XYZ file of C-alpha atoms in Angstrom:
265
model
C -28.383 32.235 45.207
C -28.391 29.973 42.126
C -28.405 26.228 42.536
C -24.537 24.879 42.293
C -23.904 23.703 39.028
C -20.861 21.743 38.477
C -18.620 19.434 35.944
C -17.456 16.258 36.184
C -17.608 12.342 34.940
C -21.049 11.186 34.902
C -21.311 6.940 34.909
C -23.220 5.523 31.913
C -25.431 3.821 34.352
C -26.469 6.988 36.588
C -30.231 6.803 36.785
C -33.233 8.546 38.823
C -32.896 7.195 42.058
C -28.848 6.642 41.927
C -26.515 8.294 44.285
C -23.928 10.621 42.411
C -20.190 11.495 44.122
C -19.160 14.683 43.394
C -15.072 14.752 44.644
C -11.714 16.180 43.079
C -11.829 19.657 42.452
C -15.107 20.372 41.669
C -16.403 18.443 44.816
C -14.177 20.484 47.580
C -15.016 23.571 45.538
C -18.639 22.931 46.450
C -18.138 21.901 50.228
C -15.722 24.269 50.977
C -15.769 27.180 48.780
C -19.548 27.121 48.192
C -20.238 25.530 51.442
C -23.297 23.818 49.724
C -25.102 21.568 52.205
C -27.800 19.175 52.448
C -30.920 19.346 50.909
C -29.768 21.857 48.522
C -30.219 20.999 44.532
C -27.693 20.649 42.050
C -26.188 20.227 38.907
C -23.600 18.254 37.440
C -22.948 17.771 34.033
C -20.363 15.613 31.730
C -19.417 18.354 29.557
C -20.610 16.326 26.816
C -24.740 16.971 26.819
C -25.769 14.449 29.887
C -26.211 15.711 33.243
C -28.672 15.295 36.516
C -29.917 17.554 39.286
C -31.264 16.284 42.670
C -30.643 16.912 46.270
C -27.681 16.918 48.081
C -27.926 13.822 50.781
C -23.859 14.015 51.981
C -21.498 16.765 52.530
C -18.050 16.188 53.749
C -14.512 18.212 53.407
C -13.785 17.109 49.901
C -17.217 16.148 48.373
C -20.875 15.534 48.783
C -23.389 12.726 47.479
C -26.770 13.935 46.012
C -29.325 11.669 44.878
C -30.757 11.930 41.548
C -34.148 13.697 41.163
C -33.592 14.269 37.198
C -32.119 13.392 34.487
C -30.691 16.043 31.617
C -29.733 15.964 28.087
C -28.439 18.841 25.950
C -31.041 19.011 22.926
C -28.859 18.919 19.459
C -27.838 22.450 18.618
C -29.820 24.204 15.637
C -27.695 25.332 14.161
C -24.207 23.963 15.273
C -22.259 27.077 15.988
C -18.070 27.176 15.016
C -16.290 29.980 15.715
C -12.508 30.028 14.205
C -11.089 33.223 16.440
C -7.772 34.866 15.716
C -4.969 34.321 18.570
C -5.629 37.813 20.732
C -3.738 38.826 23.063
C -3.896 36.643 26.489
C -6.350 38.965 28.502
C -8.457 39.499 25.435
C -8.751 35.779 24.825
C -10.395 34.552 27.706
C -12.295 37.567 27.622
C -13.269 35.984 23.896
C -13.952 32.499 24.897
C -15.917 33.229 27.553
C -18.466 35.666 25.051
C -18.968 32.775 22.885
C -19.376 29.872 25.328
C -21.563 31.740 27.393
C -23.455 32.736 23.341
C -23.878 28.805 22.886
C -20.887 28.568 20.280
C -20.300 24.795 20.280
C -16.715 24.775 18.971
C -13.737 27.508 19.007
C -10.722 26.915 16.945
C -8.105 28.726 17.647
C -6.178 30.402 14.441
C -2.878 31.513 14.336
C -3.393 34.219 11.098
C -0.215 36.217 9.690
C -1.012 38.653 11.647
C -1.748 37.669 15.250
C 0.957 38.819 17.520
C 0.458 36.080 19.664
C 2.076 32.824 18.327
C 1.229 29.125 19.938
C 4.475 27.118 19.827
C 5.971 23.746 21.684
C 4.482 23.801 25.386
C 3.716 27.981 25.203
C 0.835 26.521 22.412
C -0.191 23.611 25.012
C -0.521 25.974 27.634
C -2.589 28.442 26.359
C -5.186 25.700 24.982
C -5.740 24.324 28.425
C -6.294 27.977 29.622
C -8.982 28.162 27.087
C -10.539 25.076 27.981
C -10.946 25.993 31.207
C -12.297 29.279 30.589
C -14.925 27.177 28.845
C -15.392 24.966 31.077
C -16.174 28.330 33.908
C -18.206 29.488 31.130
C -19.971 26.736 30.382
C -21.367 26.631 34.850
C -21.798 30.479 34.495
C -24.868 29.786 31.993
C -25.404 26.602 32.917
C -24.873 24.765 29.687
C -24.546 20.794 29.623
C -21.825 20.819 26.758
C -18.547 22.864 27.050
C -17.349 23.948 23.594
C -15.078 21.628 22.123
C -11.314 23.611 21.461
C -8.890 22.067 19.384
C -5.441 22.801 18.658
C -4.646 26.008 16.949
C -5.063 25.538 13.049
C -3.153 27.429 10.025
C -4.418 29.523 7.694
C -5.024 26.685 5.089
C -6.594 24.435 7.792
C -8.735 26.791 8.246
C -9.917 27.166 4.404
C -10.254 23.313 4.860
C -12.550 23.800 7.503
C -14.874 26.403 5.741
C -14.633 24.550 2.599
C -16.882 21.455 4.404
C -18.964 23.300 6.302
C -22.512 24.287 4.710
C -22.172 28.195 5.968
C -19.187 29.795 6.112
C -18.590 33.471 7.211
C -15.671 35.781 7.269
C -16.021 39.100 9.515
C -14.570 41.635 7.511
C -15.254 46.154 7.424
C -14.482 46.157 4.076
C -16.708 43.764 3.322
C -20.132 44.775 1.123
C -22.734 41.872 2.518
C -24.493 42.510 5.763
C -25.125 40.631 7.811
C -28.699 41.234 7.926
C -29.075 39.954 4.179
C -27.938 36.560 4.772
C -29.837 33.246 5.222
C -27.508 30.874 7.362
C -28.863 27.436 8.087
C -30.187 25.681 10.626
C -27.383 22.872 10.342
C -23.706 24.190 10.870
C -22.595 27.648 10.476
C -19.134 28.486 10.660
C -17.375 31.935 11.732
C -13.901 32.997 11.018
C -13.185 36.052 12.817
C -9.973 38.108 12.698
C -7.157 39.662 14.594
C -6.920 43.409 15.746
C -4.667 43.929 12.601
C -7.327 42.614 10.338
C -7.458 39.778 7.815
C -4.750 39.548 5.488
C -5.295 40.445 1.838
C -4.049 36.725 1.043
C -5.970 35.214 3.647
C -9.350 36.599 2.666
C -8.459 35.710 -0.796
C -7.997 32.070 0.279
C -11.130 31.930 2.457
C -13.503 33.023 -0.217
C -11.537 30.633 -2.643
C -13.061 28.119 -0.431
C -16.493 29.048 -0.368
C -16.665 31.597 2.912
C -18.730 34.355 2.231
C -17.405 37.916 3.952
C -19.995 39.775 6.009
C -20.160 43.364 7.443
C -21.749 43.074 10.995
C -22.036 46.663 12.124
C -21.555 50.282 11.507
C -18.734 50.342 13.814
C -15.595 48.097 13.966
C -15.683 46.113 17.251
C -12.481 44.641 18.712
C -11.475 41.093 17.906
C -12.807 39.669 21.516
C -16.133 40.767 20.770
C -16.800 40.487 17.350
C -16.948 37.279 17.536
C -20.048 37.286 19.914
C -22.020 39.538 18.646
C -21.838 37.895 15.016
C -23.060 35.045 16.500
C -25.580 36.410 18.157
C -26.303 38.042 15.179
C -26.396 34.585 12.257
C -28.104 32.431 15.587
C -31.050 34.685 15.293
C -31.465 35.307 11.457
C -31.176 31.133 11.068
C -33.672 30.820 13.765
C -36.076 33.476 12.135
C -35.433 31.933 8.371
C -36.268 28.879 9.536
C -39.416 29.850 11.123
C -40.669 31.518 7.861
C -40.169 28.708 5.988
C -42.112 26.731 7.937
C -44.708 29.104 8.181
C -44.237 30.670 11.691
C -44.295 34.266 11.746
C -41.355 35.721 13.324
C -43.955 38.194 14.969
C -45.823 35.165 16.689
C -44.194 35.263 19.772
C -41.498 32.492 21.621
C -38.301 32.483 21.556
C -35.967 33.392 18.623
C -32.810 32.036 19.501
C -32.188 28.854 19.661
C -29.641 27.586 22.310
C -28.634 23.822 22.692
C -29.913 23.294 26.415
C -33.487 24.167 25.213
């Protein structure tokens, strides 16, 4: 079994040596549910890049205490992955979030497009964000990342645009489209990824997008549903900016390491 790994507040002053409370949920989820005891190492992270790991010293019915062997810190990402995903249907989009968290995408914005059937209005809207964030958050212990992707409220179409025209890479998954994916040359810095619903991409809306400066890309022979198109592009532009940026500074992509670049290390 896998050493727990758990989120919660972290003080600013927490330092090797100091003894950490873990309580509220995630504390009697590890006493009780996980039945963690002492001596056993784990994790717990802010959610926000800082965490420690150390040995558990305390255990009672709605907590334990673990002293801190180690301090972490999330490495910036490179590049800064944003994924802008088309409202699927409720099942689907946790099935979606949880691809991409557990991919290292750093932020998911939810997009209501014309042609979602899904709509995020008044407290339905508030609802369904939290659910996302908390599939992040479950996604984010699954692969043990220090930072759960950051997921705003759900954006329009020209919101969007806005978005994509500021960013340095923009992409827009698209079948029709006649770039693939394997020709392009995303950076290191911040890529962006719209990604559409099961109906497609408007007409309008890809006119709007590439008004902006989003370029659209063809990532496969087949076309994959909106929940998982989404991963494997960025598995797909993580890679090829990883390799790019190994060539230009004069590491062979055939030299061994790793390829990918994720932003715990």
């Amino acid at each position: 079994m896998s050493d727990g790994f758990f989120v919660a507040p972290l003080g600013d002053s927490v330092a090797v040596g100091s003894v950490v409370t873990l309580d509220g949920p995630e504390g009697r989820h590890a006493a009780v549910v996980r039945r963690i005891g002492v001596g056993e190492t784990v994790t717990v992270t802010n959610g926000e890049g800082r965490g420690v790991r150390g040995p558990v010293v305390a255990v009672r019915k709605d907590g334990l205490d673990l002293t801190v062997a180690e301090l972490l810190t999330a490495e910036p990402p490179a590049p800064r992955i944003v994924c802008v995903q088309s409202l699927p249907k409720n099942d689907r989009a946790e099935q979606a979030v949880d691809l991409l968290t557990e991919l290292g995408v750093d932020e998911i914005v939810p997009w209501q497009s014309s042609r979602s059937i899904v709509r995020w209005t008044g407290e339905r809207g508030d609802k369904a964000r939290a659910k996302w964030q908390a599939v992040a958050r479950e996604a984010s212990k699954q692969s043990r990342r220090l930072m759960v992707p950051e997921i705003g409220p759900v954006r329009s179409t020209a919101q969007v645009a806005a978005l994509l025209a500021a960013a340095p890479a923009a992409y827009v998954l698209h079948e029709g489209a006649s770039t693939h994916v394997a020709t392009v040359r995303p950076p290191r810095t911040e890529i962006v990824v719209v990604v559409g619903p099961e109906g497609g991409i408007s007409p309008e809306e890809i006119i709007t997008f590439e008004a902006a400066g989003a370029h659209t890309i063809l990532i496969g022979d087949t076309v994959l549903r909106s929940v998982t198109a989404g991963a494997v592009a960025v598995a797909q532009l993580r890679l090829l900016a990883d390799i790019e940026w190994r060539i230009s500074h004069g590491s062979s992509p055939e030299s061994g390491g790793n390829l990918t670049t994720r932003g715990e290390g």
